[in-house]
Structure formats: C-alpha cells, structure tokens
Amino acid sequence: MPGAALLHRPGASELRWAAVVLAAFGSLALLPLVVRRDDVLNFGVVFFLSVTLAQSWNLMAGYAGQVNLGHAAFFGLGALVTRALWIQGAPILPAMGVGAVVATVFGWLVGLPAFRLRGAYFAIGTLALAEILRITVGNSLPEISTLPAATIAGYSLTRRFYLTLVLAALAVATVAGTAASRVGLGMRAIREDEAAAEASGVGALRHKLLALSLSTLLAGLAGGAFAYYHISYYPQHPFGPQWTFDALLITFIGGAGTLHGPVLGALFYVFLKEYLAIRWVDLHLLIFGVLFVAIVLLLPGGLVEVFGRVRGRPRLTNP
Amino acid sequence: MALLEVEGLSRSFGGVSAVCDVSFAVEEGAIVGVMGPNGSGKTTLFNLITGALAPDAGRVRIEREDVTGLPPHRICAKGIARTFQLVHPFPGLTALENVLVGQLYGRRRLPLGRAVAEAERLLETAGLGGKGHLPAARLTVVDRKRLELARALATAPRVLLMDEFMAGLTPAEVGEAIALIRRLHGQGVTLVIVEHIVWALLDLSHRIVVLSAGEKIAEGAPAAVARDPTVMDVYLGTAAGA
C-alpha cells in the first residue's frame, strides 16, 4: 500500500500540523488591520516569541533528546548582540543574524565537549553557561538599556508583531522540515537509544551538533526580536533562568517531540500567565510549578496527548 | 579471501583480561559460530569488532580495510552490522521507522522515498508484515527480535554479527529462528553468531570458534570442535581421575 507508506513516513504528522499552524499564523497576520489595540498586539508578540523559544528548545530535547537547562544563554546572547549593533545604527535583520550566530558559537563551546560524554553533562554545561553569562553581563553592564528618544518616537508595534510572527513561522517550519527529513529520524533514533542508533549508522555527535545549531540559531533570533521589541530593560534580564523554564514548561505542557504541542502549550501558557500574574502577582510561579509536576506525572505526553486520547489513538510517550 | 579478519584483538578492564589475543577470519558467505561459557568474552568481542569498545591491541579488517578504533556508526557504514543480546529497538519509533534508520544511515544510503517502500518489504521478510505503523514498544518480545534483525539487515551489511538471537525464545520459536538464519544465509548474508543453544550453533555453523576466559581455545569444523577434549573440559569440567 503506497498510500499507507506515505501516511506513516517519518514527519508526516509534523507536516500536516505545520500546514494547520502556518495557516493559523497567516490569518493572525490580518490582526493588526482589524484590531488596533496595543494590548492585543503585545499579547501577540509575547505569544510568537514563546512559540519560537519553545520550538527551539523542543527541537533539541523533544527530537534529539538533549535537555538544555540554559537556553536563556542563547536567547540572552541574541538580545545582547542585536541590541548593541542595532542601537549603533545597524539595520535590525543583519543585527539579529549576527546575534544568532554568536549564540550558536557559544552553543558549540558547550556542545563540543559535552556531547562526547553521555549523561547529564550537556544539561549541566548549558545551565552553567547561562548563569555565568547572566552574572557577567549583570556586573559589566549594570545600567538599564533604553532606546534612544528618536527610536522611541518612531516605534511601531505592528512591525514587532510581524517580525515575531515570521520568526515563529520560521521556527515551526524548521521543526517540521527537520522532522520530515533523514536527519530528523536520526535525531529521534539517538533520543530513543544512542548505542543502537550508532550501531545502525547514525553519527550521534554530528546529529546533536546539528540540532544544537538549529536550536541556538532560533533562540538567538528570538533574543534579537526581544531586543528590538522592548523599549528598556536591564541587559542581564534576557539571560534569566525564567526564559529557559518558560520554553521547557511550554514544551512539556503542550507535548515534547511534537510540532503542535509547543504551539498549543504557548497559547495556554501565555494566556494563563497573563491572567494569573494580574490576579496573584508572584504566586503564579508557584502555580506553574504545581502545574508542571501534575503534567509530568499525569500527562507525560502533554496537552496533545489529551487530543490523541479523545480521538481514540493513544499516543506513545517518550521515555 | 577473508571478508572479515580479526587479528590479535585484546581488551582488559582494570586488570581483568576480557578478550586476550583473539584471531580468526570469516570467509564471504560463511556462518561462523562463536561459543564459550558465560563471561568468556563473546559479547566483548562483538563490542570490539563493531566499535562499541576500543581495543587495547589488535586489528579488525573488513575486505582488507582496517576499521580498528572507528566509531560504531562508521563501522556500520563499512558493512559490519550487529544485533544486541538484549534487544535495543527505538521504542518510541514505529517499526517502519526503526527499519528506515538502518536504510537511511547504513552502508547503502537510500533516498527516503525508495527506503520507505523497501522497508515495508524488509518487515515482510522478517515476519512483521502489517505491523509497520506500530510503535516498537508495543511489539511482543519475539517481534522485537525480528525488528532488531530487520533493522540490522536494513543497513545492507557485508557481515552480520548476531548476539544470542535465540535467547528467551520457546523451542518452536528457536526452530523458526534457525529457518530465518538459513534463509538469510541463502540470500548471501555472511554471519557471525554467538549462541548459548549449542546444538543450534553446531547445526548452523560452518566453523566454530571457542572462547574461554577471553582466549581462543579451539577453532574448526563443528563436529571436530564438539569432540575436542579441551572444549569438553571447559563445558563439562575435567573428568574425575583423569
């Protein structure tokens, strides 16, 4: 049955979901034309940034099986470099490109040594990198970074909305494209059983580095968009651990190793966070902690598992 | 000409010699059986040949090409595949995807479209027809063994190393496994097999290599090895008063 073969080929589900998600993003592109409220557009920017950051974390952990506990390092580096270049007069897109490349280079600094070892070295290495960078940036750049008055005068929120929308679409397309390709299957094989993957011809180091490169590039771009979006913030802020844990929580809430999981997760998380933060301020962090534990214990496949169950197709969760 | 040559292979773990100066050769189209008591170094030998462990000394050559010390995925690409003693399927991947990994990354790297069609045929050969869409975690133990074999074959090996493929099978399933191995051999696959079921090993193999405490103590035709006093000594103990 050639039809069945096509249906079951790797990444078929991701490609179908990517079409749905990209169509939804396409219709969201009309939003600034109909709604002229800043709060709605701001919500959109936060949502798209969350999707980008969560998908970049998902590619690494959900597909290649490598848990990154310092994703904020790459988001922060993207923000730091992009902001510096852009304020000095560079156009925003090339500035974001440079920021993303710098983030990737730092990713290799951790990945090259850590991936030669098995175990938690990569998770520990990324966690350490993020904290070192956060403290270093905090000490060397203690002043708040504010855009020049001329830039603020010409600030366009709509432009930020479209930039982050395109970025989120790029992240979704990257994950779908990877999942449907040969290297995507190799990454998943490594996630499932590294020894068996190696014995079947999959070069683990090369695949992990590829996943890391794509992941850090996307995280760096998201950081660059953050630097372009925020009028003023402390330079160490985007290096904070909350960026890592936002990406991790969204991925797990939605469903790691799926394409639509992190998108649904981001929608759920961003809505809930706004709502809870207004009502209970700092208490919302505690609520998210409890939510995370509950999801891991009761619903290891994330929200998308619920839909799978409803449709009578129990999804197998990743160990 | 020997397809696979193992020469003076040694490896020790903290002073304990697991494999010591083992040499043998595998001719193209042969079935070579490796036997020996528990802990005699059979699995370590396989790990050394396939690159899962680096040898302290010795050489591994496939078609005269030295592959000693290469990482496992490079050795797989050179045409040495293996099945694991305890099956190692990719549990969260479907049976079809398990086989596809071998086809896309093995010695003969097929384009994705053709690989899917051929993977279905391989599943059929291994007795997994119609189960391609199931996650490997949901297959029975026997089916997982079949999948392990199908995945190894998907890498298009010149020589396939099978580590205790029959362990844990019922007598009826052992019969099926023997028939399957014969069928593979008939298709031109060169095999090196480690097996605890001695009669099956003697029955299948053209030549037997016997290991004891990491050293090769005998090599030869199955009938000759079965009569060898050193081998009988290792398996049955020294006769009283001898």
mmCIF file of N, CA and C in Angstrom, chain B residues 27-151:
data_model
loop_
_atom_site.group_PDB
_atom_site.id
_atom_site.type_symbol
_atom_site.label_atom_id
_atom_site.label_comp_id
_atom_site.label_asym_id
_atom_site.label_seq_id
_atom_site.Cartn_x
_atom_site.Cartn_y
_atom_site.Cartn_z
ATOM 1 N N GLU B 27 35.165 -16.097 6.055
ATOM 2 C CA GLU B 27 35.107 -16.084 4.590
ATOM 3 C C GLU B 27 33.753 -15.549 4.137
ATOM 4 N N GLU B 28 33.720 -14.976 2.968
ATOM 5 C CA GLU B 28 32.458 -14.491 2.419
ATOM 6 C C GLU B 28 31.477 -15.651 2.272
ATOM 7 N N GLY B 29 30.239 -15.443 2.717
ATOM 8 C CA GLY B 29 29.198 -16.460 2.591
ATOM 9 C C GLY B 29 29.214 -17.511 3.680
ATOM 10 N N ALA B 30 30.082 -17.354 4.678
ATOM 11 C CA ALA B 30 30.178 -18.367 5.733
ATOM 12 C C ALA B 30 29.253 -18.044 6.901
ATOM 13 N N ILE B 31 28.988 -19.057 7.725
ATOM 14 C CA ILE B 31 28.384 -18.834 9.041
ATOM 15 C C ILE B 31 29.412 -19.301 10.062
ATOM 16 N N VAL B 32 29.924 -18.374 10.847
ATOM 17 C CA VAL B 32 30.903 -18.710 11.879
ATOM 18 C C VAL B 32 30.220 -18.596 13.231
ATOM 19 N N GLY B 33 30.298 -19.651 14.025
ATOM 20 C CA GLY B 33 29.709 -19.638 15.360
ATOM 21 C C GLY B 33 30.774 -19.353 16.405
ATOM 22 N N VAL B 34 30.410 -18.515 17.385
ATOM 23 C CA VAL B 34 31.326 -18.252 18.496
ATOM 24 C C VAL B 34 30.680 -18.814 19.743
ATOM 25 N N MET B 35 31.361 -19.776 20.420
ATOM 26 C CA MET B 35 30.782 -20.305 21.653
ATOM 27 C C MET B 35 31.770 -20.220 22.797
ATOM 28 N N GLY B 36 31.237 -20.422 23.985
ATOM 29 C CA GLY B 36 32.059 -20.327 25.185
ATOM 30 C C GLY B 36 31.146 -20.115 26.368
ATOM 31 N N PRO B 37 31.620 -20.473 27.564
ATOM 32 C CA PRO B 37 30.782 -20.316 28.754
ATOM 33 C C PRO B 37 30.483 -18.837 29.046
ATOM 34 N N ASN B 38 29.595 -18.581 29.986
ATOM 35 C CA ASN B 38 29.295 -17.206 30.405
ATOM 36 C C ASN B 38 30.570 -16.497 30.821
ATOM 37 N N GLY B 39 30.714 -15.253 30.393
ATOM 38 C CA GLY B 39 31.876 -14.474 30.803
ATOM 39 C C GLY B 39 33.147 -14.820 30.055
ATOM 40 N N SER B 40 33.022 -15.565 28.955
ATOM 41 C CA SER B 40 34.240 -15.930 28.224
ATOM 42 C C SER B 40 34.664 -14.847 27.236
ATOM 43 N N GLY B 41 33.856 -13.769 27.116
ATOM 44 C CA GLY B 41 34.273 -12.621 26.297
ATOM 45 C C GLY B 41 33.606 -12.518 24.941
ATOM 46 N N LYS B 42 32.508 -13.254 24.741
ATOM 47 C CA LYS B 42 31.862 -13.261 23.426
ATOM 48 C C LYS B 42 31.272 -11.894 23.080
ATOM 49 N N THR B 43 30.504 -11.330 24.030
ATOM 50 C CA THR B 43 29.885 -10.028 23.764
ATOM 51 C C THR B 43 30.943 -8.932 23.676
ATOM 52 N N THR B 44 31.975 -9.020 24.530
ATOM 53 C CA THR B 44 33.063 -8.036 24.455
ATOM 54 C C THR B 44 33.728 -8.101 23.083
ATOM 55 N N LEU B 45 33.911 -9.317 22.569
ATOM 56 C CA LEU B 45 34.492 -9.486 21.239
ATOM 57 C C LEU B 45 33.648 -8.753 20.190
ATOM 58 N N PHE B 46 32.329 -8.921 20.270
ATOM 59 C CA PHE B 46 31.428 -8.228 19.339
ATOM 60 C C PHE B 46 31.536 -6.712 19.511
ATOM 61 N N ASN B 47 31.606 -6.267 20.755
ATOM 62 C CA ASN B 47 31.718 -4.829 21.008
ATOM 63 C C ASN B 47 33.013 -4.258 20.434
ATOM 64 N N LEU B 48 34.085 -5.063 20.480
ATOM 65 C CA LEU B 48 35.363 -4.612 19.926
ATOM 66 C C LEU B 48 35.303 -4.555 18.397
ATOM 67 N N ILE B 49 34.667 -5.543 17.791
ATOM 68 C CA ILE B 49 34.592 -5.577 16.324
ATOM 69 C C ILE B 49 33.729 -4.424 15.801
ATOM 70 N N THR B 50 32.623 -4.126 16.503
ATOM 71 C CA THR B 50 31.683 -3.113 15.994
ATOM 72 C C THR B 50 32.001 -1.694 16.467
ATOM 73 N N GLY B 51 33.085 -1.527 17.246
ATOM 74 C CA GLY B 51 33.488 -0.186 17.640
ATOM 75 C C GLY B 51 32.819 0.351 18.886
ATOM 76 N N ALA B 52 31.936 -0.463 19.509
ATOM 77 C CA ALA B 52 31.296 -0.004 20.749
ATOM 78 C C ALA B 52 32.340 0.113 21.861
ATOM 79 N N LEU B 53 33.411 -0.687 21.759
ATOM 80 C CA LEU B 53 34.549 -0.584 22.671
ATOM 81 C C LEU B 53 35.808 -0.450 21.822
ATOM 82 N N ALA B 54 36.792 0.305 22.342
ATOM 83 C CA ALA B 54 38.064 0.407 21.624
ATOM 84 C C ALA B 54 38.998 -0.699 22.126
ATOM 85 N N PRO B 55 39.659 -1.434 21.227
ATOM 86 C CA PRO B 55 40.568 -2.488 21.685
ATOM 87 C C PRO B 55 41.872 -1.910 22.233
ATOM 88 N N ASP B 56 42.486 -2.638 23.187
ATOM 89 C CA ASP B 56 43.812 -2.243 23.679
ATOM 90 C C ASP B 56 44.870 -2.591 22.631
ATOM 91 N N ALA B 57 44.649 -3.694 21.943
ATOM 92 C CA ALA B 57 45.587 -4.127 20.906
ATOM 93 C C ALA B 57 44.825 -4.949 19.888
ATOM 94 N N GLY B 58 45.424 -5.080 18.698
ATOM 95 C CA GLY B 58 44.821 -5.914 17.667
ATOM 96 C C GLY B 58 44.197 -5.104 16.556
ATOM 97 N N ARG B 59 43.782 -5.807 15.504
ATOM 98 C CA ARG B 59 43.247 -5.175 14.294
ATOM 99 C C ARG B 59 41.931 -5.825 13.894
ATOM 100 N N VAL B 60 41.038 -5.022 13.308
ATOM 101 C CA VAL B 60 39.825 -5.545 12.684
ATOM 102 C C VAL B 60 39.836 -5.049 11.243
ATOM 103 N N ARG B 61 39.715 -5.975 10.290
ATOM 104 C CA ARG B 61 39.715 -5.560 8.876
ATOM 105 C C ARG B 61 38.485 -6.114 8.185
ATOM 106 N N ILE B 62 37.860 -5.280 7.361
ATOM 107 C CA ILE B 62 36.770 -5.762 6.522
ATOM 108 C C ILE B 62 37.210 -5.536 5.077
ATOM 109 N N GLU B 63 37.244 -6.611 4.296
ATOM 110 C CA GLU B 63 37.751 -6.570 2.921
ATOM 111 C C GLU B 63 39.094 -5.866 2.869
ATOM 112 N N ARG B 64 39.978 -6.250 3.735
ATOM 113 C CA ARG B 64 41.364 -5.742 3.841
ATOM 114 C C ARG B 64 41.441 -4.307 4.348
ATOM 115 N N GLU B 65 40.296 -3.661 4.547
ATOM 116 C CA GLU B 65 40.351 -2.276 5.032
ATOM 117 C C GLU B 65 40.352 -2.270 6.557
ATOM 118 N N ASP B 66 41.335 -1.575 7.123
ATOM 119 C CA ASP B 66 41.467 -1.523 8.580
ATOM 120 C C ASP B 66 40.394 -0.594 9.160
ATOM 121 N N VAL B 67 39.536 -1.129 10.034
ATOM 122 C CA VAL B 67 38.485 -0.303 10.641
ATOM 123 C C VAL B 67 38.651 -0.228 12.158
ATOM 124 N N THR B 68 39.808 -0.682 12.650
ATOM 125 C CA THR B 68 40.046 -0.702 14.095
ATOM 126 C C THR B 68 39.887 0.684 14.697
ATOM 127 N N GLY B 69 39.109 0.785 15.774
ATOM 128 C CA GLY B 69 39.007 2.031 16.526
ATOM 129 C C GLY B 69 38.081 3.072 15.912
ATOM 130 N N LEU B 70 37.447 2.765 14.783
ATOM 131 C CA LEU B 70 36.470 3.714 14.237
ATOM 132 C C LEU B 70 35.232 3.720 15.133
ATOM 133 N N PRO B 71 34.489 4.860 15.161
ATOM 134 C CA PRO B 71 33.242 4.861 15.947
ATOM 135 C C PRO B 71 32.224 3.904 15.323
ATOM 136 N N PRO B 72 31.263 3.403 16.131
ATOM 137 C CA PRO B 72 30.309 2.397 15.635
ATOM 138 C C PRO B 72 29.598 2.792 14.345
ATOM 139 N N HIS B 73 29.197 4.072 14.213
ATOM 140 C CA HIS B 73 28.426 4.413 13.014
ATOM 141 C C HIS B 73 29.270 4.323 11.749
ATOM 142 N N ARG B 74 30.583 4.570 11.860
ATOM 143 C CA ARG B 74 31.459 4.444 10.691
ATOM 144 C C ARG B 74 31.653 2.965 10.347
ATOM 145 N N ILE B 75 31.779 2.144 11.374
ATOM 146 C CA ILE B 75 31.960 0.706 11.138
ATOM 147 C C ILE B 75 30.705 0.122 10.498
ATOM 148 N N CYS B 76 29.539 0.608 10.943
ATOM 149 C CA CYS B 76 28.279 0.174 10.334
ATOM 150 C C CYS B 76 28.267 0.541 8.854
ATOM 151 N N ALA B 77 28.719 1.755 8.536
ATOM 152 C CA ALA B 77 28.734 2.203 7.143
ATOM 153 C C ALA B 77 29.712 1.377 6.297
ATOM 154 N N LYS B 78 30.731 0.779 6.948
ATOM 155 C CA LYS B 78 31.684 -0.072 6.227
ATOM 156 C C LYS B 78 31.103 -1.457 5.971
ATOM 157 N N GLY B 79 29.969 -1.772 6.619
ATOM 158 C CA GLY B 79 29.313 -3.044 6.317
ATOM 159 C C GLY B 79 29.354 -4.080 7.422
ATOM 160 N N ILE B 80 29.613 -3.672 8.669
ATOM 161 C CA ILE B 80 29.509 -4.614 9.791
ATOM 162 C C ILE B 80 28.296 -4.206 10.632
ATOM 163 N N ALA B 81 27.279 -5.054 10.659
ATOM 164 C CA ALA B 81 26.083 -4.753 11.455
ATOM 165 C C ALA B 81 25.973 -5.754 12.587
ATOM 166 N N ARG B 82 25.156 -5.420 13.591
ATOM 167 C CA ARG B 82 25.007 -6.319 14.727
ATOM 168 C C ARG B 82 23.575 -6.296 15.247
ATOM 169 N N THR B 83 23.209 -7.362 15.938
ATOM 170 C CA THR B 83 22.005 -7.326 16.766
ATOM 171 C C THR B 83 22.479 -7.478 18.208
ATOM 172 N N PHE B 84 21.746 -6.873 19.136
ATOM 173 C CA PHE B 84 22.168 -6.879 20.532
ATOM 174 C C PHE B 84 21.581 -8.081 21.269
ATOM 175 N N GLN B 85 22.316 -8.526 22.282
ATOM 176 C CA GLN B 85 21.868 -9.653 23.101
ATOM 177 C C GLN B 85 20.520 -9.331 23.745
ATOM 178 N N LEU B 86 20.452 -8.166 24.396
ATOM 179 C CA LEU B 86 19.161 -7.665 24.870
ATOM 180 C C LEU B 86 18.706 -6.689 23.794
ATOM 181 N N VAL B 87 17.530 -6.945 23.214
ATOM 182 C CA VAL B 87 17.138 -6.147 22.052
ATOM 183 C C VAL B 87 17.104 -4.656 22.385
ATOM 184 N N HIS B 88 17.541 -3.862 21.437
ATOM 185 C CA HIS B 88 17.599 -2.406 21.574
ATOM 186 C C HIS B 88 16.772 -1.742 20.489
ATOM 187 N N PRO B 89 15.457 -1.941 20.434
ATOM 188 C CA PRO B 89 14.711 -1.202 19.411
ATOM 189 C C PRO B 89 14.598 0.261 19.836
ATOM 190 N N PHE B 90 14.191 1.129 18.907
ATOM 191 C CA PHE B 90 13.876 2.513 19.282
ATOM 192 C C PHE B 90 12.414 2.488 19.703
ATOM 193 N N PRO B 91 12.116 2.447 21.013
ATOM 194 C CA PRO B 91 10.754 2.137 21.463
ATOM 195 C C PRO B 91 9.692 3.111 20.991
ATOM 196 N N GLY B 92 10.012 4.410 20.940
ATOM 197 C CA GLY B 92 9.001 5.404 20.567
ATOM 198 C C GLY B 92 8.857 5.578 19.059
ATOM 199 N N LEU B 93 9.690 4.895 18.281
ATOM 200 C CA LEU B 93 9.581 4.968 16.830
ATOM 201 C C LEU B 93 8.741 3.786 16.347
ATOM 202 N N THR B 94 8.054 3.954 15.229
ATOM 203 C CA THR B 94 7.288 2.837 14.693
ATOM 204 C C THR B 94 8.263 1.794 14.140
ATOM 205 N N ALA B 95 7.727 0.577 13.930
ATOM 206 C CA ALA B 95 8.549 -0.500 13.379
ATOM 207 C C ALA B 95 9.157 -0.061 12.050
ATOM 208 N N LEU B 96 8.330 0.591 11.235
ATOM 209 C CA LEU B 96 8.815 1.062 9.939
ATOM 210 C C LEU B 96 9.960 2.064 10.104
ATOM 211 N N GLU B 97 9.796 2.988 11.044
ATOM 212 C CA GLU B 97 10.852 3.994 11.256
ATOM 213 C C GLU B 97 12.134 3.354 11.772
ATOM 214 N N ASN B 98 11.995 2.329 12.632
ATOM 215 C CA ASN B 98 13.163 1.591 13.117
ATOM 216 C C ASN B 98 13.986 1.073 11.942
ATOM 217 N N VAL B 99 13.294 0.450 10.978
ATOM 218 C CA VAL B 99 13.987 -0.116 9.827
ATOM 219 C C VAL B 99 14.544 0.992 8.936
ATOM 220 N N LEU B 100 13.790 2.078 8.808
ATOM 221 C CA LEU B 100 14.238 3.206 7.976
ATOM 222 C C LEU B 100 15.567 3.767 8.462
ATOM 223 N N VAL B 101 15.772 3.786 9.775
ATOM 224 C CA VAL B 101 17.038 4.306 10.306
ATOM 225 C C VAL B 101 18.189 3.532 9.683
ATOM 226 N N GLY B 102 18.075 2.195 9.671
ATOM 227 C CA GLY B 102 19.125 1.375 9.071
ATOM 228 C C GLY B 102 19.311 1.679 7.587
ATOM 229 N N GLN B 103 18.204 1.863 6.888
ATOM 230 C CA GLN B 103 18.311 2.076 5.443
ATOM 231 C C GLN B 103 18.857 3.432 5.074
ATOM 232 N N LEU B 104 18.520 4.440 5.871
ATOM 233 C CA LEU B 104 18.965 5.793 5.540
ATOM 234 C C LEU B 104 20.409 6.045 5.983
ATOM 235 N N TYR B 105 20.873 5.248 6.973
ATOM 236 C CA TYR B 105 22.195 5.528 7.535
ATOM 237 C C TYR B 105 23.217 4.416 7.349
ATOM 238 N N GLY B 106 22.783 3.257 6.807
ATOM 239 C CA GLY B 106 23.708 2.129 6.714
ATOM 240 C C GLY B 106 24.713 2.266 5.584
ATOM 241 N N ARG B 107 25.111 1.101 5.042
ATOM 242 C CA ARG B 107 26.153 1.106 4.011
ATOM 243 C C ARG B 107 25.613 1.634 2.687
ATOM 244 N N ARG B 108 24.322 1.333 2.420
ATOM 245 C CA ARG B 108 23.725 1.712 1.148
ATOM 246 C C ARG B 108 22.663 2.761 1.455
ATOM 247 N N ARG B 109 23.029 4.011 1.478
ATOM 248 C CA ARG B 109 22.094 5.046 1.945
ATOM 249 C C ARG B 109 21.070 5.364 0.881
ATOM 250 N N LEU B 110 19.842 4.888 1.085
ATOM 251 C CA LEU B 110 18.791 5.076 0.100
ATOM 252 C C LEU B 110 18.126 6.429 0.281
ATOM 253 N N PRO B 111 17.587 7.001 -0.823
ATOM 254 C CA PRO B 111 16.748 8.193 -0.663
ATOM 255 C C PRO B 111 15.457 7.809 0.062
ATOM 256 N N LEU B 112 14.888 8.769 0.795
ATOM 257 C CA LEU B 112 13.765 8.494 1.699
ATOM 258 C C LEU B 112 12.603 7.770 1.020
ATOM 259 N N GLY B 113 12.222 8.233 -0.169
ATOM 260 C CA GLY B 113 11.070 7.648 -0.857
ATOM 261 C C GLY B 113 11.248 6.160 -1.131
ATOM 262 N N ARG B 114 12.404 5.788 -1.707
ATOM 263 C CA ARG B 114 12.656 4.384 -2.016
ATOM 264 C C ARG B 114 12.828 3.570 -0.746
ATOM 265 N N ALA B 115 13.428 4.196 0.278
ATOM 266 C CA ALA B 115 13.670 3.487 1.529
ATOM 267 C C ALA B 115 12.359 3.030 2.152
ATOM 268 N N VAL B 116 11.322 3.868 2.093
ATOM 269 C CA VAL B 116 10.039 3.514 2.702
ATOM 270 C C VAL B 116 9.481 2.247 2.045
ATOM 271 N N ALA B 117 9.516 2.200 0.710
ATOM 272 C CA ALA B 117 8.998 1.029 0.001
ATOM 273 C C ALA B 117 9.796 -0.224 0.366
ATOM 274 N N GLU B 118 11.126 -0.088 0.406
ATOM 275 C CA GLU B 118 11.954 -1.253 0.707
ATOM 276 C C GLU B 118 11.845 -1.683 2.162
ATOM 277 N N ALA B 119 11.609 -0.708 3.038
ATOM 278 C CA ALA B 119 11.471 -1.030 4.458
ATOM 279 C C ALA B 119 10.253 -1.924 4.673
ATOM 280 N N GLU B 120 9.178 -1.641 3.944
ATOM 281 C CA GLU B 120 7.975 -2.474 4.074
ATOM 282 C C GLU B 120 8.286 -3.917 3.665
ATOM 283 N N ARG B 121 9.074 -4.053 2.598
ATOM 284 C CA ARG B 121 9.431 -5.392 2.131
ATOM 285 C C ARG B 121 10.301 -6.106 3.175
ATOM 286 N N LEU B 122 11.238 -5.377 3.789
ATOM 287 C CA LEU B 122 12.102 -5.983 4.803
ATOM 288 C C LEU B 122 11.298 -6.442 6.008
ATOM 289 N N LEU B 123 10.319 -5.627 6.417
ATOM 290 C CA LEU B 123 9.457 -6.002 7.533
ATOM 291 C C LEU B 123 8.717 -7.294 7.202
ATOM 292 N N GLU B 124 8.277 -7.381 5.958
ATOM 293 C CA GLU B 124 7.582 -8.578 5.479
ATOM 294 C C GLU B 124 8.496 -9.802 5.619
ATOM 295 N N THR B 125 9.736 -9.682 5.139
ATOM 296 C CA THR B 125 10.706 -10.783 5.212
ATOM 297 C C THR B 125 10.934 -11.217 6.655
ATOM 298 N N ALA B 126 11.006 -10.245 7.568
ATOM 299 C CA ALA B 126 11.293 -10.562 8.966
ATOM 300 C C ALA B 126 10.054 -11.068 9.700
ATOM 301 N N GLY B 127 8.919 -11.129 9.008
ATOM 302 C CA GLY B 127 7.697 -11.623 9.647
ATOM 303 C C GLY B 127 6.929 -10.543 10.384
ATOM 304 N N LEU B 128 7.120 -9.286 9.975
ATOM 305 C CA LEU B 128 6.431 -8.177 10.643
ATOM 306 C C LEU B 128 5.497 -7.441 9.681
ATOM 307 N N GLY B 129 5.071 -8.146 8.649
ATOM 308 C CA GLY B 129 4.186 -7.526 7.663
ATOM 309 C C GLY B 129 2.924 -6.981 8.323
ATOM 310 N N GLY B 130 2.508 -5.770 7.971
ATOM 311 C CA GLY B 130 1.300 -5.170 8.533
ATOM 312 C C GLY B 130 1.481 -4.557 9.907
ATOM 313 N N LYS B 131 2.724 -4.636 10.460
ATOM 314 C CA LYS B 131 2.940 -4.059 11.788
ATOM 315 C C LYS B 131 3.818 -2.817 11.739
ATOM 316 N N GLY B 132 4.075 -2.336 10.540
ATOM 317 C CA GLY B 132 4.990 -1.214 10.359
ATOM 318 C C GLY B 132 4.591 0.055 11.086
ATOM 319 N N HIS B 133 3.283 0.256 11.281
ATOM 320 C CA HIS B 133 2.825 1.510 11.885
ATOM 321 C C HIS B 133 2.831 1.452 13.410
ATOM 322 N N LEU B 134 3.087 0.255 13.992
ATOM 323 C CA LEU B 134 3.062 0.134 15.466
ATOM 324 C C LEU B 134 4.356 0.656 16.079
ATOM 325 N N PRO B 135 4.261 1.354 17.224
ATOM 326 C CA PRO B 135 5.493 1.727 17.923
ATOM 327 C C PRO B 135 6.198 0.448 18.395
ATOM 328 N N ALA B 136 7.527 0.445 18.333
ATOM 329 C CA ALA B 136 8.283 -0.754 18.695
ATOM 330 C C ALA B 136 7.986 -1.179 20.125
ATOM 331 N N ALA B 137 7.657 -0.211 21.001
ATOM 332 C CA ALA B 137 7.396 -0.526 22.404
ATOM 333 C C ALA B 137 6.189 -1.444 22.553
ATOM 334 N N ARG B 138 5.315 -1.468 21.539
ATOM 335 C CA ARG B 138 4.103 -2.269 21.667
ATOM 336 C C ARG B 138 4.234 -3.648 21.022
ATOM 337 N N LEU B 139 5.417 -3.968 20.503
ATOM 338 C CA LEU B 139 5.608 -5.290 19.902
ATOM 339 C C LEU B 139 5.929 -6.318 20.985
ATOM 340 N N THR B 140 5.635 -7.589 20.700
ATOM 341 C CA THR B 140 5.993 -8.664 21.634
ATOM 342 C C THR B 140 7.505 -8.880 21.575
ATOM 343 N N VAL B 141 8.025 -9.657 22.539
ATOM 344 C CA VAL B 141 9.473 -9.892 22.599
ATOM 345 C C VAL B 141 9.980 -10.502 21.285
ATOM 346 N N VAL B 142 9.254 -11.491 20.776
ATOM 347 C CA VAL B 142 9.688 -12.145 19.533
ATOM 348 C C VAL B 142 9.686 -11.152 18.378
ATOM 349 N N ASP B 143 8.627 -10.342 18.314
ATOM 350 C CA ASP B 143 8.550 -9.353 17.244
ATOM 351 C C ASP B 143 9.663 -8.316 17.364
ATOM 352 N N ARG B 144 10.041 -7.986 18.591
ATOM 353 C CA ARG B 144 11.147 -7.038 18.765
ATOM 354 C C ARG B 144 12.448 -7.633 18.256
ATOM 355 N N LYS B 145 12.618 -8.937 18.463
ATOM 356 C CA LYS B 145 13.819 -9.605 17.932
ATOM 357 C C LYS B 145 13.811 -9.549 16.413
ATOM 358 N N ARG B 146 12.638 -9.812 15.836
ATOM 359 C CA ARG B 146 12.519 -9.738 14.379
ATOM 360 C C ARG B 146 12.850 -8.331 13.903
ATOM 361 N N LEU B 147 12.360 -7.335 14.659
ATOM 362 C CA LEU B 147 12.600 -5.948 14.275
ATOM 363 C C LEU B 147 14.090 -5.618 14.362
ATOM 364 N N GLU B 148 14.723 -6.100 15.432
ATOM 365 C CA GLU B 148 16.156 -5.869 15.613
ATOM 366 C C GLU B 148 16.935 -6.407 14.406
ATOM 367 N N LEU B 149 16.520 -7.595 13.962
ATOM 368 C CA LEU B 149 17.172 -8.218 12.815
ATOM 369 C C LEU B 149 16.897 -7.422 11.540
ATOM 370 N N ALA B 150 15.633 -7.019 11.365
ATOM 371 C CA ALA B 150 15.265 -6.266 10.162
ATOM 372 C C ALA B 150 16.044 -4.951 10.093
ATOM 373 N N ARG B 151 16.211 -4.311 11.258
ATOM 374 C CA ARG B 151 16.934 -3.042 11.278
ATOM 375 C C ARG B 151 18.405 -3.241 10.914
#
